[in-house]
GROMACS .gro file of N, CA and C in nm:
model
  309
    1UNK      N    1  -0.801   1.419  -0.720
    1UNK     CA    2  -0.869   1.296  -0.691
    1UNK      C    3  -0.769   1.181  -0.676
    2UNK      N    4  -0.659   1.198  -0.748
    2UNK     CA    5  -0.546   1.077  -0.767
    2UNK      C    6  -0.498   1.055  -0.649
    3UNK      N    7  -0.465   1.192  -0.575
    3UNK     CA    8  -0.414   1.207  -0.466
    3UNK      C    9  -0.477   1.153  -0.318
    4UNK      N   10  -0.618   1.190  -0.318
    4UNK     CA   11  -0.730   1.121  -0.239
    4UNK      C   12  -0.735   0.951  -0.241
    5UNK      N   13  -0.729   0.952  -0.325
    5UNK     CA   14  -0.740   0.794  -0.378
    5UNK      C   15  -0.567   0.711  -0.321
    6UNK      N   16  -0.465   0.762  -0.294
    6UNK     CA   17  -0.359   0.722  -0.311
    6UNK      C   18  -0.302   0.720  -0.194
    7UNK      N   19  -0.355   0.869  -0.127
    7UNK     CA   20  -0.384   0.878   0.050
    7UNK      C   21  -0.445   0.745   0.145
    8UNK      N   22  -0.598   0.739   0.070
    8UNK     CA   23  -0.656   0.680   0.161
    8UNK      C   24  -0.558   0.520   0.175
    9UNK      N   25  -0.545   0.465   0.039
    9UNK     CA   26  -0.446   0.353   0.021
    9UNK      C   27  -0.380   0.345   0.111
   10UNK      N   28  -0.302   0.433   0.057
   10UNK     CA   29  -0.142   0.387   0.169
   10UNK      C   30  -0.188   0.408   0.330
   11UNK      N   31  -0.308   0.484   0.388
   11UNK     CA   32  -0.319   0.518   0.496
   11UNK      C   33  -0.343   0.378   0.580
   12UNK      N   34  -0.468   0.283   0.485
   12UNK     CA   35  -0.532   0.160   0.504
   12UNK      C   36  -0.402   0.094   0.485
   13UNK      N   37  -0.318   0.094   0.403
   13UNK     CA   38  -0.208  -0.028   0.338
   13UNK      C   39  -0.115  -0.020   0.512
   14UNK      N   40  -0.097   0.114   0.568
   14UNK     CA   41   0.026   0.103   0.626
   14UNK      C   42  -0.064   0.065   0.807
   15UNK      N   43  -0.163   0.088   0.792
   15UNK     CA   44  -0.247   0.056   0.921
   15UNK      C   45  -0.291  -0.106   0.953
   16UNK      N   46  -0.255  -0.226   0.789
   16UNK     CA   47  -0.297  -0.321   0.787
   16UNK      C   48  -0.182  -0.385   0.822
   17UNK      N   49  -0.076  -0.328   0.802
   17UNK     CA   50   0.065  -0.389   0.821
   17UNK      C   51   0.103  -0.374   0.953
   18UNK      N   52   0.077  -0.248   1.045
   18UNK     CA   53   0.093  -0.217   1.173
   18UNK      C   54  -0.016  -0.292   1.244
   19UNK      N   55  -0.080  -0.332   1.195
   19UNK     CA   56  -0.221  -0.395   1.302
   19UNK      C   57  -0.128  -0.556   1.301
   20UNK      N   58  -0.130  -0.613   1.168
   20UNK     CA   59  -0.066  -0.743   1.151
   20UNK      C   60   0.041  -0.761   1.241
   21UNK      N   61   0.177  -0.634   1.254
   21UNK     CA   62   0.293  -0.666   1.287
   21UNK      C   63   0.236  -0.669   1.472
   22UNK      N   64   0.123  -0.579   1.502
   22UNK     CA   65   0.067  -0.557   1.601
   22UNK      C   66   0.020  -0.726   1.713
   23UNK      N   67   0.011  -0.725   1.609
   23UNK     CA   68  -0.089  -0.931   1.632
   23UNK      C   69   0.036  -0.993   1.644
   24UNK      N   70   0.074  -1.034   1.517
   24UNK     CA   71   0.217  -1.115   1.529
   24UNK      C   72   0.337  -1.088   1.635
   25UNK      N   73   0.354  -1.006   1.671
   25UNK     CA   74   0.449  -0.937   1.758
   25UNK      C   75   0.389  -1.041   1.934
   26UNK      N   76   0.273  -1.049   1.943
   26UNK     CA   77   0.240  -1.102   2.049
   26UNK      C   78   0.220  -1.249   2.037
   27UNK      N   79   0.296  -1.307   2.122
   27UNK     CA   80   0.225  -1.468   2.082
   27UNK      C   81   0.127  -1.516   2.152
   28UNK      N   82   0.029  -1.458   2.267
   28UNK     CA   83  -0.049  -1.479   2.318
   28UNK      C   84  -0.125  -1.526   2.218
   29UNK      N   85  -0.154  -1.480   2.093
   29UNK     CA   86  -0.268  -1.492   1.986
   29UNK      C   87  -0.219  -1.541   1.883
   30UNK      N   88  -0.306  -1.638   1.813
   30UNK     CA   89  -0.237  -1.693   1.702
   30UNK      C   90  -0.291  -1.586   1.588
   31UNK      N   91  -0.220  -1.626   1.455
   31UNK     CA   92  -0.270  -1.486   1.370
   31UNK      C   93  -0.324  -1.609   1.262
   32UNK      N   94  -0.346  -1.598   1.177
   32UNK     CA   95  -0.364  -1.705   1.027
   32UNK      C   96  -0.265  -1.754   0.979
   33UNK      N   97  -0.167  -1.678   1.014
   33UNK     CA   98  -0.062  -1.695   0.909
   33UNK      C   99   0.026  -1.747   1.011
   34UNK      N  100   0.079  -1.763   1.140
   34UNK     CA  101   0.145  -1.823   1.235
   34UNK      C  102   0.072  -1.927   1.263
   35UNK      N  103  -0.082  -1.934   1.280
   35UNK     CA  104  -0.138  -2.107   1.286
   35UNK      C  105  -0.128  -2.178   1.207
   36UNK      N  106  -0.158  -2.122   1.084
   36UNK     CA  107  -0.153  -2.231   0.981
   36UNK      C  108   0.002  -2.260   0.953
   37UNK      N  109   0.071  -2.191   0.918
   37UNK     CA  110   0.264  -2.188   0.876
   37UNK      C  111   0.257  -2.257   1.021
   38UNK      N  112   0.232  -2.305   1.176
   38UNK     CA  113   0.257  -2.372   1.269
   38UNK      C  114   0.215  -2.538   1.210
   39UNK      N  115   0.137  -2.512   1.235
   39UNK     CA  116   0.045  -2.666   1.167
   39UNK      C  117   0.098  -2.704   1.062
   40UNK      N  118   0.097  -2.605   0.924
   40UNK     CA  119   0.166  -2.710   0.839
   40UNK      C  120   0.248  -2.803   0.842
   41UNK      N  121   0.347  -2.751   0.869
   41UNK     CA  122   0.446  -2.851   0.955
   41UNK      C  123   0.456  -2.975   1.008
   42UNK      N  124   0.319  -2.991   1.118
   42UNK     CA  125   0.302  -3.136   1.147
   42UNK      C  126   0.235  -3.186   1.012
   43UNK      N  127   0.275  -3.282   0.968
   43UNK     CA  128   0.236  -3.369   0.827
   43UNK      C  129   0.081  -3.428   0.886
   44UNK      N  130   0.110  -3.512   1.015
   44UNK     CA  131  -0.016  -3.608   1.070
   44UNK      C  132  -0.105  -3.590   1.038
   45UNK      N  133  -0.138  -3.448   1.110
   45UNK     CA  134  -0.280  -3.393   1.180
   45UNK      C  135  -0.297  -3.247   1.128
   46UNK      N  136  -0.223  -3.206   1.037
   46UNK     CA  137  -0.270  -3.114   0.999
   46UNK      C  138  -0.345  -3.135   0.838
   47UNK      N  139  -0.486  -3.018   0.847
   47UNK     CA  140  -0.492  -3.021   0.694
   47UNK      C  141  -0.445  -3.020   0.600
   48UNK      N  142  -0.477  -3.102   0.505
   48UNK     CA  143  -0.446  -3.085   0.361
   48UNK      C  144  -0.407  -2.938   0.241
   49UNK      N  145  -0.456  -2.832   0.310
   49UNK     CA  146  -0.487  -2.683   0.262
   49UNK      C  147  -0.376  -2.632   0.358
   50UNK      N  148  -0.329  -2.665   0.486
   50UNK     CA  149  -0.262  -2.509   0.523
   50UNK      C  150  -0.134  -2.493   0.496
   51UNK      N  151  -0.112  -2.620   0.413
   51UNK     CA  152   0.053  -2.524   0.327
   51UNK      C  153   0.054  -2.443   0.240
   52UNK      N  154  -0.069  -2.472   0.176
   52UNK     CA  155  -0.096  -2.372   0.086
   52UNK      C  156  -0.178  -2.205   0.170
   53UNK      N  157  -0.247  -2.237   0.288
   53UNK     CA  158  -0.258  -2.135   0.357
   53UNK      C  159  -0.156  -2.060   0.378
   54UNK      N  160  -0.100  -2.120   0.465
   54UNK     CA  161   0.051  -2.041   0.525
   54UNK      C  162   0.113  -1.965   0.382
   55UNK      N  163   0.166  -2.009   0.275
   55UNK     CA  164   0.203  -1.969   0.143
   55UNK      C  165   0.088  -1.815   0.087
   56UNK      N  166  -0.008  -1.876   0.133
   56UNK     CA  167  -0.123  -1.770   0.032
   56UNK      C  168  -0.126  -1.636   0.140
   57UNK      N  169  -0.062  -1.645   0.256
   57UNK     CA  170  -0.071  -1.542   0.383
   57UNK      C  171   0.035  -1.482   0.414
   58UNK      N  172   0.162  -1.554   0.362
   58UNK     CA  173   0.252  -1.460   0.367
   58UNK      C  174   0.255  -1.405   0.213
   59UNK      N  175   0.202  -1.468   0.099
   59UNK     CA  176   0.216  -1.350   0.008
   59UNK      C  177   0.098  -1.216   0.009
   60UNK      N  178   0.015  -1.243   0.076
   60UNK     CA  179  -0.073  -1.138   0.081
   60UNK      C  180  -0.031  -1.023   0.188
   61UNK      N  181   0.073  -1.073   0.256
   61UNK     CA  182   0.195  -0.985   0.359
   61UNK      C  183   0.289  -0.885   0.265
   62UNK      N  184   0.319  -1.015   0.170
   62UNK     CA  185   0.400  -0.913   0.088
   62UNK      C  186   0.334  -0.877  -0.014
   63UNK      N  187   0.234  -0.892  -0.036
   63UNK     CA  188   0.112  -0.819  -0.164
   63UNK      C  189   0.103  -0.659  -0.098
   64UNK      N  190   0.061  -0.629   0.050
   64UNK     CA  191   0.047  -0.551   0.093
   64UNK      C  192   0.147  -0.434   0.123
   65UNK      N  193   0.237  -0.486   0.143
   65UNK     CA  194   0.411  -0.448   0.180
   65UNK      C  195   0.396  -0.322  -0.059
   66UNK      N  196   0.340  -0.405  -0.129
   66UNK     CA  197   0.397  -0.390  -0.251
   66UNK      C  198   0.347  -0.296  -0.280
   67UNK      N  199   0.187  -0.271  -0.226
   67UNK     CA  200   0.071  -0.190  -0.247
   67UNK      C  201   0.109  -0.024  -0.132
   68UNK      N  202   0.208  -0.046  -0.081
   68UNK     CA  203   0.212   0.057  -0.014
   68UNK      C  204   0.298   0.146  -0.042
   69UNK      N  205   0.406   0.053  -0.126
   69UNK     CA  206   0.482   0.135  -0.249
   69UNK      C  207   0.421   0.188  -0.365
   70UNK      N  208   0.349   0.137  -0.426
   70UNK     CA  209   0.243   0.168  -0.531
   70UNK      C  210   0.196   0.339  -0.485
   71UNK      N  211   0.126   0.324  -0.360
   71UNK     CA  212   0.026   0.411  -0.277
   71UNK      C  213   0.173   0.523  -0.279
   72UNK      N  214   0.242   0.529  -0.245
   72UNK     CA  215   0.346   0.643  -0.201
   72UNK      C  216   0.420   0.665  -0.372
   73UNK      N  217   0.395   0.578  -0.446
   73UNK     CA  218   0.462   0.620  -0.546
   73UNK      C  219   0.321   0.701  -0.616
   74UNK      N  220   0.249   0.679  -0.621
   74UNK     CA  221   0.108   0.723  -0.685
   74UNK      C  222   0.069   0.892  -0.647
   75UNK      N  223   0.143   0.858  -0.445
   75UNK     CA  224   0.096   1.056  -0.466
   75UNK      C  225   0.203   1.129  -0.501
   76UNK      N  226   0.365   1.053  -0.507
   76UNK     CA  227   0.441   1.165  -0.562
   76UNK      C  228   0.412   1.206  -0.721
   77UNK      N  229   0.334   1.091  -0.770
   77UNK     CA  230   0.322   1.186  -0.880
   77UNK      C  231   0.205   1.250  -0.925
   78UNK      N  232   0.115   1.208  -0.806
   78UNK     CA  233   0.020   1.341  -0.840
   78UNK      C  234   0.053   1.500  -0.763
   79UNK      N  235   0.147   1.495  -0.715
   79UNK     CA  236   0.277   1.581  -0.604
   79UNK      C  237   0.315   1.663  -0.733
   80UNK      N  238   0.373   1.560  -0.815
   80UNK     CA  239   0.418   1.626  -0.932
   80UNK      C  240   0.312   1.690  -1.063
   81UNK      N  241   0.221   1.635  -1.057
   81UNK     CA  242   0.121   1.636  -1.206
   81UNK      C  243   0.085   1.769  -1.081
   82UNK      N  244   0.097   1.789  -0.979
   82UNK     CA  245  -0.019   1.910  -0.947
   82UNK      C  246   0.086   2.001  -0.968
   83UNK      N  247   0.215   1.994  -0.899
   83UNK     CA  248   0.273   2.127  -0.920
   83UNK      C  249   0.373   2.182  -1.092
   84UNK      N  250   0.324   2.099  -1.171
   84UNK     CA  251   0.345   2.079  -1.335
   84UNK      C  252   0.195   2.183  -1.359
   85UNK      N  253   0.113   2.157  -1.315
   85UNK     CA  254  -0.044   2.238  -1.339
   85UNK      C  255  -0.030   2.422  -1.277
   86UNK      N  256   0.050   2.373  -1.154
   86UNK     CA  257   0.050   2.532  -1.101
   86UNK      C  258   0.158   2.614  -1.217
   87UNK      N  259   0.275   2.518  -1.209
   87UNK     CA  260   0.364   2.587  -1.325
   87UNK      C  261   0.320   2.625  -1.454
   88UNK      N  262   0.231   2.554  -1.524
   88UNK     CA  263   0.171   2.600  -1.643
   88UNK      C  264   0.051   2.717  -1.640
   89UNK      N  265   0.004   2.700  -1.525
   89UNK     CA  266  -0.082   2.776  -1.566
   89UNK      C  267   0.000   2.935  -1.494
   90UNK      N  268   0.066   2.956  -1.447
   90UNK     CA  269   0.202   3.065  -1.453
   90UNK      C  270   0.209   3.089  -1.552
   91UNK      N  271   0.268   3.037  -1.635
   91UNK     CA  272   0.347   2.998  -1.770
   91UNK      C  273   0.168   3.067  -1.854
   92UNK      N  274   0.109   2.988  -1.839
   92UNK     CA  275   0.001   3.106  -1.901
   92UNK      C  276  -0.036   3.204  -1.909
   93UNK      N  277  -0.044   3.251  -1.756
   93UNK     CA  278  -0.032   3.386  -1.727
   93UNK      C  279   0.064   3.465  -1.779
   94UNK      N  280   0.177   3.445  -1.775
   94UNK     CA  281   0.279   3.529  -1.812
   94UNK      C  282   0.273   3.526  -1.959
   95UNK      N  283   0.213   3.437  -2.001
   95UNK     CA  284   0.187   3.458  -2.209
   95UNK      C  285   0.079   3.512  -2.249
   96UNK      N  286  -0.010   3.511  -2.128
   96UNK     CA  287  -0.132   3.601  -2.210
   96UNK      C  288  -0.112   3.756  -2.128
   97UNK      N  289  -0.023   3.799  -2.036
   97UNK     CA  290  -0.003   3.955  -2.009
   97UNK      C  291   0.131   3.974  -2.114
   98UNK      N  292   0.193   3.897  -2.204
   98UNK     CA  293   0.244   3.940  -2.302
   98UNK      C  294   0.219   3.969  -2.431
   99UNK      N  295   0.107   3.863  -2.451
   99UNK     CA  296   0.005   3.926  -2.550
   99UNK      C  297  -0.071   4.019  -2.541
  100UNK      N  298  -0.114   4.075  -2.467
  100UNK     CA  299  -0.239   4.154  -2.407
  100UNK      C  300  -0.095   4.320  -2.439
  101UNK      N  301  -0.001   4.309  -2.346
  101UNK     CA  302   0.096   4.411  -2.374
  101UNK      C  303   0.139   4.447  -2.503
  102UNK      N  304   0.139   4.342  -2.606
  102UNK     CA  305   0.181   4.359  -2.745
  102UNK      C  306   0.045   4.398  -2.824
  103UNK      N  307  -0.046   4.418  -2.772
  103UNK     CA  308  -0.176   4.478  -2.841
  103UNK      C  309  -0.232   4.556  -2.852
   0.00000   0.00000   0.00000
């Protein structure tokens, strides 16, 4: 289940980052985070909020960037907790056909 769960993550985490870099990459289109980080800038006429926009959009860039390490670190170790499970239960096997032989 860890593994399912850790998949779908990183699948969404790394498709949100490719869609973003997808947008940004073109300047035909403004994105949230290039309008507002544009605007802030002018003091005049821009809102009161989009410095703090621009700020709250690139950390949710790198919130996402963080979560996709999380996601890849999460299935190596259910990578590991599964093949720790195949090994033990080996490891079982081979202790209960040694008991079974000593009986």
């Amino acid at each position: 289940m860890t593994a399912v769960a850790g998949s779908c993550g990183l699948v969404v985490s790394a498709f949100g980052v490719a869609y973003f870099n997808a947008l940004d990459g073109k300047r035909e289109r403004d994105t949230l985070l290039s309008w507002t980080c544009q605007w802030s800038e002018v003091v005049k006429s821009a809102p009161a909020d989009f410095g703090r926009i621009c700020i709250e959009s690139k950390f949710s860039l790198d919130m996402v960037v963080l979560l996709i390490i999380f996601d890849v670190l999460t299935l190596g170790l259910a990578a590991w907790g599964f093949s720790m499970e195949l090994k033990m239960a080996k490891a079982r096997r081979s202790a209960n056909e040694k008991v079974d032989q000593l009986s």
